[in-house]
PDB file of N, CA, C and O in Angstrom, chain B, residues numbered from 101:
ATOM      1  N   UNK B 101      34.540 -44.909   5.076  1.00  0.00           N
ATOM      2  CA  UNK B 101      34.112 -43.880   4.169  1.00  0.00           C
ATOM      3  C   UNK B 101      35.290 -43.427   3.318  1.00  0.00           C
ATOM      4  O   UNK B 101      36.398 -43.214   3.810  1.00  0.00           O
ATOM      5  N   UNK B 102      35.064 -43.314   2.263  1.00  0.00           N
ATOM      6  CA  UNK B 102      36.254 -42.517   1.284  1.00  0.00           C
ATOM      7  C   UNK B 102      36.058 -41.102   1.245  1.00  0.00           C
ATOM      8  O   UNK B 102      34.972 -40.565   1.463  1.00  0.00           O
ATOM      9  N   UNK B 103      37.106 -40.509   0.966  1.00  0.00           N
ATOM     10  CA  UNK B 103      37.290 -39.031   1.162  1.00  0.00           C
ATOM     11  C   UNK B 103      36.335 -38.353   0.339  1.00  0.00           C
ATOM     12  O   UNK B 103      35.913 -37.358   0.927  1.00  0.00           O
ATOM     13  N   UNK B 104      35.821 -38.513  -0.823  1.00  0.00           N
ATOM     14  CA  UNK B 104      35.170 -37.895  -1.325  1.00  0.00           C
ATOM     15  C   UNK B 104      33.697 -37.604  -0.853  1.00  0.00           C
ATOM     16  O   UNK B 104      32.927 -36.668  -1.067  1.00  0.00           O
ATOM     17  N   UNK B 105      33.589 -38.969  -0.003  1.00  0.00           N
ATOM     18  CA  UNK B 105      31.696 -38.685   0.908  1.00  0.00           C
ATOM     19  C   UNK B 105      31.922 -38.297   2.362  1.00  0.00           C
ATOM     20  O   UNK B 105      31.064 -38.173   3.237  1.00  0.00           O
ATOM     21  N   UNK B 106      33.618 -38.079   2.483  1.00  0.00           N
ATOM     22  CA  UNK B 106      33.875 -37.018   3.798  1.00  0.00           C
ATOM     23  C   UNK B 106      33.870 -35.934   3.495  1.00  0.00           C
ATOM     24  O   UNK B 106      33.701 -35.255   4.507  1.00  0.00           O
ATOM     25  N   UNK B 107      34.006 -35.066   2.235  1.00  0.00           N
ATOM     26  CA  UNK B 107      34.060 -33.932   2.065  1.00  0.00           C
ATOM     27  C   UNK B 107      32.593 -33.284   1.970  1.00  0.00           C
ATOM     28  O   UNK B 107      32.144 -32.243   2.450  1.00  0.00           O
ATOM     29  N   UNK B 108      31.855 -34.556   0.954  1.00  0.00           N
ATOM     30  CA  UNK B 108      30.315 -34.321   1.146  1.00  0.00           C
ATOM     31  C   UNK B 108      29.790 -33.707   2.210  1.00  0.00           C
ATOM     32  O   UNK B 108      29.293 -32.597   2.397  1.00  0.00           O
ATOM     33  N   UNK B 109      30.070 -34.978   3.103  1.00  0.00           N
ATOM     34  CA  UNK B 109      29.137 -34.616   4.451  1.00  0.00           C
ATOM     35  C   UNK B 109      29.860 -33.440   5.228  1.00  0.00           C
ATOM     36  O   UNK B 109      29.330 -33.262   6.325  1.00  0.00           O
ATOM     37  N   UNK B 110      31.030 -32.497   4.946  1.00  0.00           N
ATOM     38  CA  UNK B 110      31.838 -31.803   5.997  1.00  0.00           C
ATOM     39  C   UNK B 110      31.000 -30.078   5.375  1.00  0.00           C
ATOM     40  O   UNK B 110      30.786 -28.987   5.903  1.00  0.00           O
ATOM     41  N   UNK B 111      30.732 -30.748   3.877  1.00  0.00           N
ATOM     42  CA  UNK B 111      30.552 -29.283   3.083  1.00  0.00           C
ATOM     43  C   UNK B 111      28.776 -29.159   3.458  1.00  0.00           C
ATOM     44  O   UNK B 111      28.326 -28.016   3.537  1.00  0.00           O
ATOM     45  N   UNK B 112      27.952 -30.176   3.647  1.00  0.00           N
ATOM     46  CA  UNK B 112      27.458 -30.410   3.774  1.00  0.00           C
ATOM     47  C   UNK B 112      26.739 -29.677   5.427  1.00  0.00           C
ATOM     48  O   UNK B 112      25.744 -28.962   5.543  1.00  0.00           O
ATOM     49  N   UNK B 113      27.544 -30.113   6.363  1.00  0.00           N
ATOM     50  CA  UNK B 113      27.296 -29.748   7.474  1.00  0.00           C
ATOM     51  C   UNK B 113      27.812 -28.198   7.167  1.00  0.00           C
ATOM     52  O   UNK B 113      26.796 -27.524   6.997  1.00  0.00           O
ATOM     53  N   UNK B 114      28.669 -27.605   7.069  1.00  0.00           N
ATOM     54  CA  UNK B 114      29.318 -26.406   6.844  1.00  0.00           C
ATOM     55  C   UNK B 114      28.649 -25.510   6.115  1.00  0.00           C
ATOM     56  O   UNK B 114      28.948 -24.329   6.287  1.00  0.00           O
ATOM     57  N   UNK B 115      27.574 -25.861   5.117  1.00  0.00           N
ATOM     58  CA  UNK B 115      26.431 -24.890   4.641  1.00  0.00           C
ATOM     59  C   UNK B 115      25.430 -24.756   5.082  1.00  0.00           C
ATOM     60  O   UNK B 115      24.806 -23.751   4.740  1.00  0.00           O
ATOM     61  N   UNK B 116      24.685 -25.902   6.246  1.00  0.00           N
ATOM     62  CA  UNK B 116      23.950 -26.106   7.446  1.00  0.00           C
ATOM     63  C   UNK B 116      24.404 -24.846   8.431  1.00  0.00           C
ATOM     64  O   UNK B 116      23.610 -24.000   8.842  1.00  0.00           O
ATOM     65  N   UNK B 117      25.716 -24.870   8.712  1.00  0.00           N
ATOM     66  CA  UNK B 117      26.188 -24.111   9.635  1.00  0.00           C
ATOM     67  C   UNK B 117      26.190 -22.296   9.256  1.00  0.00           C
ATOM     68  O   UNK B 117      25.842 -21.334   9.941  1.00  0.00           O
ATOM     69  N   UNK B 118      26.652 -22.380   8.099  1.00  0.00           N
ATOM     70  CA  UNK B 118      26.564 -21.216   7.481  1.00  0.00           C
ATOM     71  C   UNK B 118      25.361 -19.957   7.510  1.00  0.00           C
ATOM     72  O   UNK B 118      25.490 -18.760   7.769  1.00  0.00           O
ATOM     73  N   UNK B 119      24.180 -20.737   7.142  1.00  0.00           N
ATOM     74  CA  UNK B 119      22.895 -20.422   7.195  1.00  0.00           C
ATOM     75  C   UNK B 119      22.238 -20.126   8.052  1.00  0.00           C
ATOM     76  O   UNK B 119      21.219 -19.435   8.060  1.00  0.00           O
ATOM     77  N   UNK B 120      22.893 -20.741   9.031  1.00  0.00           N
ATOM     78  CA  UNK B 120      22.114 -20.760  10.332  1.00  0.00           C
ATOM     79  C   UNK B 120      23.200 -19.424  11.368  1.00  0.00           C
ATOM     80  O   UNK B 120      22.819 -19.017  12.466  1.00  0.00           O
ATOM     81  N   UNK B 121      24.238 -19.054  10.842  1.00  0.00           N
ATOM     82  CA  UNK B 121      24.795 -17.775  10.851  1.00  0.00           C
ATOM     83  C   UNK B 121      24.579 -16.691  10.715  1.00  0.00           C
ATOM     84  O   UNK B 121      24.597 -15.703  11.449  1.00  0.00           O
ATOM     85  N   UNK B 122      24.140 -17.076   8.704  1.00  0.00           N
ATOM     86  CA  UNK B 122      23.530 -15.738   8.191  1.00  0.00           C
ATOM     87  C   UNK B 122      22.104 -15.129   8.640  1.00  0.00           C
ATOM     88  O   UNK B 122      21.673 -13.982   8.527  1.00  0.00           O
ATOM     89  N   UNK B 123      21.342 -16.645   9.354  1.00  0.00           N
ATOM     90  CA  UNK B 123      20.237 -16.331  10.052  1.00  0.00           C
ATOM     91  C   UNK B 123      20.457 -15.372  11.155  1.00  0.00           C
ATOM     92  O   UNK B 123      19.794 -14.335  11.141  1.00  0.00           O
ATOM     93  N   UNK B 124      21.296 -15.582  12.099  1.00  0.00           N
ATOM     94  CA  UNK B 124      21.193 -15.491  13.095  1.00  0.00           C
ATOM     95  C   UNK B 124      21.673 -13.594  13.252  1.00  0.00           C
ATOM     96  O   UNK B 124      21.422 -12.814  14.171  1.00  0.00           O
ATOM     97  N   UNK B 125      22.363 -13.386  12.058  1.00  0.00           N
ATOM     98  CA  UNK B 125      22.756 -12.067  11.592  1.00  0.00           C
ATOM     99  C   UNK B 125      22.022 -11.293  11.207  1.00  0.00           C
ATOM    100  O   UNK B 125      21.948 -10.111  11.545  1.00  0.00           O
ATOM    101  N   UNK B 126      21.201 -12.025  10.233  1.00  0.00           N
ATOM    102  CA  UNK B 126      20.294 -11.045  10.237  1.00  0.00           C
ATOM    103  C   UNK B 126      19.179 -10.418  10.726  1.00  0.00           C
ATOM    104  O   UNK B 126      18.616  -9.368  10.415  1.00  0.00           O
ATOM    105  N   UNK B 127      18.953 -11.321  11.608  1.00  0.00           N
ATOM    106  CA  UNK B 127      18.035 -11.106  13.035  1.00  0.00           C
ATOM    107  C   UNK B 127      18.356 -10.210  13.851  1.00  0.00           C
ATOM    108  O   UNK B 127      17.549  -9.486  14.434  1.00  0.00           O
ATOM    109  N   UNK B 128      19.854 -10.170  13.993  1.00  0.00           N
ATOM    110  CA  UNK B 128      20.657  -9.234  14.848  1.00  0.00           C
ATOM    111  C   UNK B 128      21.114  -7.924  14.444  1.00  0.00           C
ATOM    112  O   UNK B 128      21.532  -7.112  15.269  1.00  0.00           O
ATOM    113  N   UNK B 129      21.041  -7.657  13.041  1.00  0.00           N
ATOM    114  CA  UNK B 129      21.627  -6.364  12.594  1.00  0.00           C
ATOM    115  C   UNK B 129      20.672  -5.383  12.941  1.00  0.00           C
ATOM    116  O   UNK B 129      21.157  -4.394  13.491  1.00  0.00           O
ATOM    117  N   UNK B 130      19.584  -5.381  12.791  1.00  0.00           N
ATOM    118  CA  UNK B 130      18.835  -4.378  13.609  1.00  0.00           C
ATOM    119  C   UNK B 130      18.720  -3.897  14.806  1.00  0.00           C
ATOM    120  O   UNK B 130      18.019  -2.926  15.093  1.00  0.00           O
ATOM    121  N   UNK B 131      19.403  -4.545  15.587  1.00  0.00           N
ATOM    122  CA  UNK B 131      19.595  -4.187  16.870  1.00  0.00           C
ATOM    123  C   UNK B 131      20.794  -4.073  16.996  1.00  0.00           C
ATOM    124  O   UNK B 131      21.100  -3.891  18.174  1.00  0.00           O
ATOM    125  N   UNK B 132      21.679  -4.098  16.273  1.00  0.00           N
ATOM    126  CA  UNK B 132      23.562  -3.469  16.247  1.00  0.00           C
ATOM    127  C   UNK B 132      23.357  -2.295  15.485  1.00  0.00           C
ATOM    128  O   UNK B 132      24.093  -1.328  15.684  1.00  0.00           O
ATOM    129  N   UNK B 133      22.387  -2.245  14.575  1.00  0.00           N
ATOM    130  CA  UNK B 133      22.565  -0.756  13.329  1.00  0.00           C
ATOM    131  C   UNK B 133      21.341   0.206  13.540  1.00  0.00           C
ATOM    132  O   UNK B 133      21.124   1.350  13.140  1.00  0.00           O
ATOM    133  N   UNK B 134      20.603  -0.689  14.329  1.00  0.00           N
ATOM    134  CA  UNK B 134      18.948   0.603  14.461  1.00  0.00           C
ATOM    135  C   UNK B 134      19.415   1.473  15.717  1.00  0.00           C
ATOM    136  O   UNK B 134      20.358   1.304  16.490  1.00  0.00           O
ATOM    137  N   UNK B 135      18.382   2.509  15.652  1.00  0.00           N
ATOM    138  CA  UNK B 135      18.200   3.878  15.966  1.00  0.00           C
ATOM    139  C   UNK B 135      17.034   3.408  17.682  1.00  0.00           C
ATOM    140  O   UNK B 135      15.925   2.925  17.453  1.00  0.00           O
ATOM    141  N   UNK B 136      17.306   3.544  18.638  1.00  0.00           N
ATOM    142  CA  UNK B 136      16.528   3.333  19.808  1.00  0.00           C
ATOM    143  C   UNK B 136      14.989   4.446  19.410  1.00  0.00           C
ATOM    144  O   UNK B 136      14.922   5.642  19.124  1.00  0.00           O
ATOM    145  N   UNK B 137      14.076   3.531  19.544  1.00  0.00           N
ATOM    146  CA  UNK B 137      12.749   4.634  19.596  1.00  0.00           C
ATOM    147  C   UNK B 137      12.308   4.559  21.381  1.00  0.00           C
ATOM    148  O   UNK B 137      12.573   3.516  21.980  1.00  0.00           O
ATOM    149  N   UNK B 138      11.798   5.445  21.954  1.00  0.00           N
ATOM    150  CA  UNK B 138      11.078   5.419  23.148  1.00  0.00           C
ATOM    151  C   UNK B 138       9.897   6.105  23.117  1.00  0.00           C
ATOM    152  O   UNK B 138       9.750   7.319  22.979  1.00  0.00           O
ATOM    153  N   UNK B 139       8.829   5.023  23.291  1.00  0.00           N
ATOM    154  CA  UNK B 139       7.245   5.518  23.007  1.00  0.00           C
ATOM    155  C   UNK B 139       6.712   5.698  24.610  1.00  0.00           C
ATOM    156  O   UNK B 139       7.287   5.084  25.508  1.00  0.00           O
ATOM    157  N   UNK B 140       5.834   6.384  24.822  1.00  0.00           N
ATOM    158  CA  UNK B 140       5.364   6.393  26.300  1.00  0.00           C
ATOM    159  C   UNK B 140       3.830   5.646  26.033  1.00  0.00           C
ATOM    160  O   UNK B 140       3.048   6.040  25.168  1.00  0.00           O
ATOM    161  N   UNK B 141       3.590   4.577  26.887  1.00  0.00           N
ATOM    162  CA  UNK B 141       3.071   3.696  26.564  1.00  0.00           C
ATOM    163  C   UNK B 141       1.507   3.994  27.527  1.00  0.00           C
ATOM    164  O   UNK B 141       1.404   4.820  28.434  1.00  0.00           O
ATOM    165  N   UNK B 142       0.700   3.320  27.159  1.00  0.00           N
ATOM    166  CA  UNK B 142      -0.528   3.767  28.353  1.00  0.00           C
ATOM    167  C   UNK B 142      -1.303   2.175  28.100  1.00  0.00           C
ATOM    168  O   UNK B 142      -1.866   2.004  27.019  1.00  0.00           O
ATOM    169  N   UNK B 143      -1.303   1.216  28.971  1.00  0.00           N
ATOM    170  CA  UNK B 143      -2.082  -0.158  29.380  1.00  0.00           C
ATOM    171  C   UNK B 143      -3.435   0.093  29.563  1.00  0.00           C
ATOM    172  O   UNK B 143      -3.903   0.653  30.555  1.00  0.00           O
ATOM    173  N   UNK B 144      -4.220  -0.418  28.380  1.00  0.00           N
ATOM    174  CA  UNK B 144      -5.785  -0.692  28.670  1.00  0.00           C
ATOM    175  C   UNK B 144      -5.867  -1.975  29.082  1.00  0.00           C
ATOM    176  O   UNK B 144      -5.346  -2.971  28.582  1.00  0.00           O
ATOM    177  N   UNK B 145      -6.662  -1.861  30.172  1.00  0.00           N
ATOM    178  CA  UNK B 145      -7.485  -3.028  30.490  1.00  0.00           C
ATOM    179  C   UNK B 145      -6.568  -4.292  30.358  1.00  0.00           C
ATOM    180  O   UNK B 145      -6.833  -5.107  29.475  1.00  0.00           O
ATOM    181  N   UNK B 146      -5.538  -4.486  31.164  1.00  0.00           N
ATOM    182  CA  UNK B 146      -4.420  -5.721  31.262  1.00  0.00           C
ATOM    183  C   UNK B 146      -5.562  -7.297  31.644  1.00  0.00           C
ATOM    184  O   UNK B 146      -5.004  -8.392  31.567  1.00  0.00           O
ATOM    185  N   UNK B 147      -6.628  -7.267  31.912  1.00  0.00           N
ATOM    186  CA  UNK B 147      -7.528  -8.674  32.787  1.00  0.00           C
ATOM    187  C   UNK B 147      -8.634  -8.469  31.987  1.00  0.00           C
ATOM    188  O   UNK B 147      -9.260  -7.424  31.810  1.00  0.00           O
ATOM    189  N   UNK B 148      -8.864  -9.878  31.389  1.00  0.00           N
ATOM    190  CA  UNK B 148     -10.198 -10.083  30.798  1.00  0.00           C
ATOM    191  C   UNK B 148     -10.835 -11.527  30.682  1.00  0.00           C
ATOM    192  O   UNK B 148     -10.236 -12.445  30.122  1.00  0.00           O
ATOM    193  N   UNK B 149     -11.923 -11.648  31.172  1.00  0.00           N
ATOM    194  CA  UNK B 149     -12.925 -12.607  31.836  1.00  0.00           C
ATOM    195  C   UNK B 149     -12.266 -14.268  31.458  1.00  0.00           C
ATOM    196  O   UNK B 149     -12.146 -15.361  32.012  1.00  0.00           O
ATOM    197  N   UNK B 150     -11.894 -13.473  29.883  1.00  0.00           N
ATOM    198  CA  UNK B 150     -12.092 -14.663  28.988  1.00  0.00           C
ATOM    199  C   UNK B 150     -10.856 -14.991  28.694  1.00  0.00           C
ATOM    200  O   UNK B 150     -10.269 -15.988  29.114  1.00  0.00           O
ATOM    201  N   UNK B 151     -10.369 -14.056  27.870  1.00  0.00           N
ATOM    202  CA  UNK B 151      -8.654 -13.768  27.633  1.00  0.00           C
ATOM    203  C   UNK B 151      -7.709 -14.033  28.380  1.00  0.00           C
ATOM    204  O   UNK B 151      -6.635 -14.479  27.975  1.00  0.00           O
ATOM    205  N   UNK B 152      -8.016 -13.767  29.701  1.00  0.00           N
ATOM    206  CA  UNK B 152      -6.945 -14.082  30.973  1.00  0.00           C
ATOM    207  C   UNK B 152      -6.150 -12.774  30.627  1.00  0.00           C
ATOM    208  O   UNK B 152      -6.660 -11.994  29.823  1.00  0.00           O
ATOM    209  N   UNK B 153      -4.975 -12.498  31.165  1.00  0.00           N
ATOM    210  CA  UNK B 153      -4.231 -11.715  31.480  1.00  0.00           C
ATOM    211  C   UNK B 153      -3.303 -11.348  30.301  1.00  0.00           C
ATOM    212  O   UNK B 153      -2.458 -12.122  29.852  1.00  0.00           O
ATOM    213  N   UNK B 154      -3.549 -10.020  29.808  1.00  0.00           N
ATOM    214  CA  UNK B 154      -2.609  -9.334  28.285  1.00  0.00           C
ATOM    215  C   UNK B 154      -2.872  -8.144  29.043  1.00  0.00           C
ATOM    216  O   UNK B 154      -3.595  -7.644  29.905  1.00  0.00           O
ATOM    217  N   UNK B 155      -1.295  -7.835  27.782  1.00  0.00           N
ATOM    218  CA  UNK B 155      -1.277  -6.072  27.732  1.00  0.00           C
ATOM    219  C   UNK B 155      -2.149  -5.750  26.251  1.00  0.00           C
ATOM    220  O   UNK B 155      -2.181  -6.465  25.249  1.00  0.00           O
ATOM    221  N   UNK B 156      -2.694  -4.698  26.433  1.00  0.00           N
ATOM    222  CA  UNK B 156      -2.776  -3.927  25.030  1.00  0.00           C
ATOM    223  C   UNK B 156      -2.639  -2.443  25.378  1.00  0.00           C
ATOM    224  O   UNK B 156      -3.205  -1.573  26.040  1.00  0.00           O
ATOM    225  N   UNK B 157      -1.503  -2.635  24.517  1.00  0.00           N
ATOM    226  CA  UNK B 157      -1.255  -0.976  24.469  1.00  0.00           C
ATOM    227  C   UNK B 157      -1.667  -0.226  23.655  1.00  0.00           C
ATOM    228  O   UNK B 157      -2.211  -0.641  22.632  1.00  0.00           O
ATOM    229  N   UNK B 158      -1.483   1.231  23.952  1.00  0.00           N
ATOM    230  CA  UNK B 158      -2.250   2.351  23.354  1.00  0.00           C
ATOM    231  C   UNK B 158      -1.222   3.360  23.367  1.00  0.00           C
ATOM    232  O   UNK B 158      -0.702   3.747  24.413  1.00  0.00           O
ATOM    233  N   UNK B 159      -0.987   3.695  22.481  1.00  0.00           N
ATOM    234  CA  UNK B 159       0.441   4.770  22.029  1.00  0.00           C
ATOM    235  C   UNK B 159      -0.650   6.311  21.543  1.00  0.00           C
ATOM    236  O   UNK B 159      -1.815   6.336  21.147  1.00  0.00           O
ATOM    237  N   UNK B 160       0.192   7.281  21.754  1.00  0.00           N
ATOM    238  CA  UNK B 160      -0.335   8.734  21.546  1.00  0.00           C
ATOM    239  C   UNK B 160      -0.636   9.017  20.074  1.00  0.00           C
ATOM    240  O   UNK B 160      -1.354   9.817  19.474  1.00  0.00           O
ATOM    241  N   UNK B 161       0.127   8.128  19.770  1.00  0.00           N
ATOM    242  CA  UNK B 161      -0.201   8.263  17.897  1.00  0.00           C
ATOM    243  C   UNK B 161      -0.969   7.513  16.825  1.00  0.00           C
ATOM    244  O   UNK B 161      -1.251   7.708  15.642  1.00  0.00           O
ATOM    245  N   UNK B 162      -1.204   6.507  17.795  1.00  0.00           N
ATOM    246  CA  UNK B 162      -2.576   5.217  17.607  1.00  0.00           C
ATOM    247  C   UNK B 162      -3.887   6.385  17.387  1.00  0.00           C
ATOM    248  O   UNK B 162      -4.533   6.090  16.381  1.00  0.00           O
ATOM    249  N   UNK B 163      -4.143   6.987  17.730  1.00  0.00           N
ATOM    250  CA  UNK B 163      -5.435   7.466  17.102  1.00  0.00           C
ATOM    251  C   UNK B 163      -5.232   8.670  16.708  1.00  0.00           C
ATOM    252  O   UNK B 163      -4.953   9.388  17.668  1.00  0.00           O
ATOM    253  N   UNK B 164      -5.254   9.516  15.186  1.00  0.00           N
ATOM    254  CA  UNK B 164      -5.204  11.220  14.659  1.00  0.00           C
ATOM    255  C   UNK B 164      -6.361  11.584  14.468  1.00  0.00           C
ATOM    256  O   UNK B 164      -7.398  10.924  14.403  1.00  0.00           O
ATOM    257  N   UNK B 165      -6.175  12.658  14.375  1.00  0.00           N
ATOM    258  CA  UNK B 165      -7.448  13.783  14.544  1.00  0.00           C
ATOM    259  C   UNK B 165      -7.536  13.714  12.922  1.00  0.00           C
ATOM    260  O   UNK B 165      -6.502  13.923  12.285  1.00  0.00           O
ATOM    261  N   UNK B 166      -8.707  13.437  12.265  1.00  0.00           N
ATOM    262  CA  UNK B 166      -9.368  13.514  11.227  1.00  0.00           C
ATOM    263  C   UNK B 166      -8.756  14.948  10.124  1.00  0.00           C
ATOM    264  O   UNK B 166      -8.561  14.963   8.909  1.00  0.00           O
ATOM    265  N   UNK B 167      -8.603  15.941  11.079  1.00  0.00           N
ATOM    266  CA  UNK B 167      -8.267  17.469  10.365  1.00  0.00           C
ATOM    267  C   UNK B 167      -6.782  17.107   9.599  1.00  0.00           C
ATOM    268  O   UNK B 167      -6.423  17.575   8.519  1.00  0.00           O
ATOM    269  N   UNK B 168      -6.243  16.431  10.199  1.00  0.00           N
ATOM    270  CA  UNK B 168      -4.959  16.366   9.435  1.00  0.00           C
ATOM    271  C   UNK B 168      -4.514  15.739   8.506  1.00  0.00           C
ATOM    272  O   UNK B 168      -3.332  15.463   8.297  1.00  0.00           O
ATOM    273  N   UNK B 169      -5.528  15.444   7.820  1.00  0.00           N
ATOM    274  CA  UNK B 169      -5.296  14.698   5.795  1.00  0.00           C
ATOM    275  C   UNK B 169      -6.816  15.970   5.453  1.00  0.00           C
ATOM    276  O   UNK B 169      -7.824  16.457   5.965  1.00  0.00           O
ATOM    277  N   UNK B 170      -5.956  15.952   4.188  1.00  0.00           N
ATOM    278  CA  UNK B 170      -7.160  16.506   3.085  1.00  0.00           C
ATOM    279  C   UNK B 170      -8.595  16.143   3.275  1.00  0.00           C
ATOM    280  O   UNK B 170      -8.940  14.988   3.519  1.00  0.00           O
ATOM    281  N   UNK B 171      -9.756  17.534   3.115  1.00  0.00           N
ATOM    282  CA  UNK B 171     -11.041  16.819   3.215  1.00  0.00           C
ATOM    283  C   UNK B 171     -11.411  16.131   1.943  1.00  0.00           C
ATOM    284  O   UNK B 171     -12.493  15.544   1.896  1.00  0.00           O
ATOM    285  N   UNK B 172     -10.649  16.146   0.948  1.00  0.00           N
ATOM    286  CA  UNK B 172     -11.490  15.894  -0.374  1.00  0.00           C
ATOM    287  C   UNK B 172     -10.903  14.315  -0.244  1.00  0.00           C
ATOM    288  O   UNK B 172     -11.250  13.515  -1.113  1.00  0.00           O
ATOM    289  N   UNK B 173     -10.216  13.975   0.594  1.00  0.00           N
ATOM    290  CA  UNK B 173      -9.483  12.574   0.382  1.00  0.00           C
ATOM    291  C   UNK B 173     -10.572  11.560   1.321  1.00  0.00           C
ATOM    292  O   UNK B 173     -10.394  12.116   2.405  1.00  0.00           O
ATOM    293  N   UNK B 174     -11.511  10.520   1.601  1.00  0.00           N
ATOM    294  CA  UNK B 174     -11.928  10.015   2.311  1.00  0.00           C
ATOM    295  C   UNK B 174     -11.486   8.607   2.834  1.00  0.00           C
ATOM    296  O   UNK B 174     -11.270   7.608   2.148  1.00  0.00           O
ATOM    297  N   UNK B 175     -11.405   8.726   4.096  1.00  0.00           N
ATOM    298  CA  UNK B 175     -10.715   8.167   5.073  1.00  0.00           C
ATOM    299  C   UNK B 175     -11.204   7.045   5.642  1.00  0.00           C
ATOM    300  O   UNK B 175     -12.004   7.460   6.480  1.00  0.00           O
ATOM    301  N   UNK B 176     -11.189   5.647   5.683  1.00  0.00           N
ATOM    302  CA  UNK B 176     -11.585   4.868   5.676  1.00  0.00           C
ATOM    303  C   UNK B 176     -11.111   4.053   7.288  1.00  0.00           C
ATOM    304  O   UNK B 176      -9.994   4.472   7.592  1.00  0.00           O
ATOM    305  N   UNK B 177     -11.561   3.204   8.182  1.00  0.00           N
ATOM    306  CA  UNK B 177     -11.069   2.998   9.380  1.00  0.00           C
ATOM    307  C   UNK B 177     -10.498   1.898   8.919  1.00  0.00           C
ATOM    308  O   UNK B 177     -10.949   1.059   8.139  1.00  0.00           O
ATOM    309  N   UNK B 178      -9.137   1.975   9.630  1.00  0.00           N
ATOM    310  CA  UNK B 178      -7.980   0.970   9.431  1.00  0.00           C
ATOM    311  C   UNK B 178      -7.127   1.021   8.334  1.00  0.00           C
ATOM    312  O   UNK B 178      -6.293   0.175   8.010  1.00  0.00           O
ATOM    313  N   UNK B 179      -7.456   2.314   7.661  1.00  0.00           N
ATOM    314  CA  UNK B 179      -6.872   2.188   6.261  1.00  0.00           C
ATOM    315  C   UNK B 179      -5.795   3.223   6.549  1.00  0.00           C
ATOM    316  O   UNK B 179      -6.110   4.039   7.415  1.00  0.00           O
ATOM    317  N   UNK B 180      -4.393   3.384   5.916  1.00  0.00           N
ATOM    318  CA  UNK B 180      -3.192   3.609   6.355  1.00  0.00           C
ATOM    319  C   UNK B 180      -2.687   4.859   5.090  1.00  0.00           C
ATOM    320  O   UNK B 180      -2.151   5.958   5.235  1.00  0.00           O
ATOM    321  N   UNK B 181      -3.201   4.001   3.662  1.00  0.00           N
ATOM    322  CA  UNK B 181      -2.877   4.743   2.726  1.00  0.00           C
ATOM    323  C   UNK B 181      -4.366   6.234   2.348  1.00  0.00           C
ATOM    324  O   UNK B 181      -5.490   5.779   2.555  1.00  0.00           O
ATOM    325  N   UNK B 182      -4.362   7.483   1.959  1.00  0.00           N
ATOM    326  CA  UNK B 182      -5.013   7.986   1.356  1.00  0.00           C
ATOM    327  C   UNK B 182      -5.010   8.246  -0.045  1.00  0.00           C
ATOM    328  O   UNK B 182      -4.926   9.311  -0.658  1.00  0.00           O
ATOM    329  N   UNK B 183      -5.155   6.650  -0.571  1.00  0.00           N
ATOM    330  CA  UNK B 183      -5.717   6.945  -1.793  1.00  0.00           C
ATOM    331  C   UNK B 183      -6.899   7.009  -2.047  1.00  0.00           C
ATOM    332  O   UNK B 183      -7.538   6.841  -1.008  1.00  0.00           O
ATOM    333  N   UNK B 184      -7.947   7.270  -3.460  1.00  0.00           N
ATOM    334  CA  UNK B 184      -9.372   7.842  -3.214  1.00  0.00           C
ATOM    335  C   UNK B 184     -10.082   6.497  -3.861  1.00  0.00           C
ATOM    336  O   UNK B 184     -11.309   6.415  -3.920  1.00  0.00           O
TER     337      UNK B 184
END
């Protein structure tokens, strides 16, 4: 090989490598720079006939009381935003 298709393949591998760095960083900065949350969790129904064995959880804030958005705004199930 001549030097010039060694540098290829070195720069080559070395931006392979790179990427797979910046991947691996940025996967990780959230868990070096985020804020710990602790939710208290409550397990429905972990066994099902069909499903076999899951969690589904149910958090205290998974379901609000209707009173707390505007009545003139209507509220749609599953919908997140109150626009009209």
């Amino acid at each position: 090989m001549n030097r010039k298709t060694t540098l290829g393949l070195l720069a080559a591998i070395a931006l392979q490598f790179l990427i797979l760095i910046g991947m691996y960083i940025s996967a990780q900065m959230p868990l070096w720079t985020g804020e710990e949350i602790r939710l208290k969790t409550i397990p429905v129904d972990p066994r099902s006939l069909f499903r076999g064995n899951y969690a589904r959880l149910d958090y205290n804030f998974s379901q609000l009381d209707a009173s707390l958005f505007p009545a003139d705004r209507k509220l749609r199930e599953g919908s997140w935003s109150m626009s009209p």
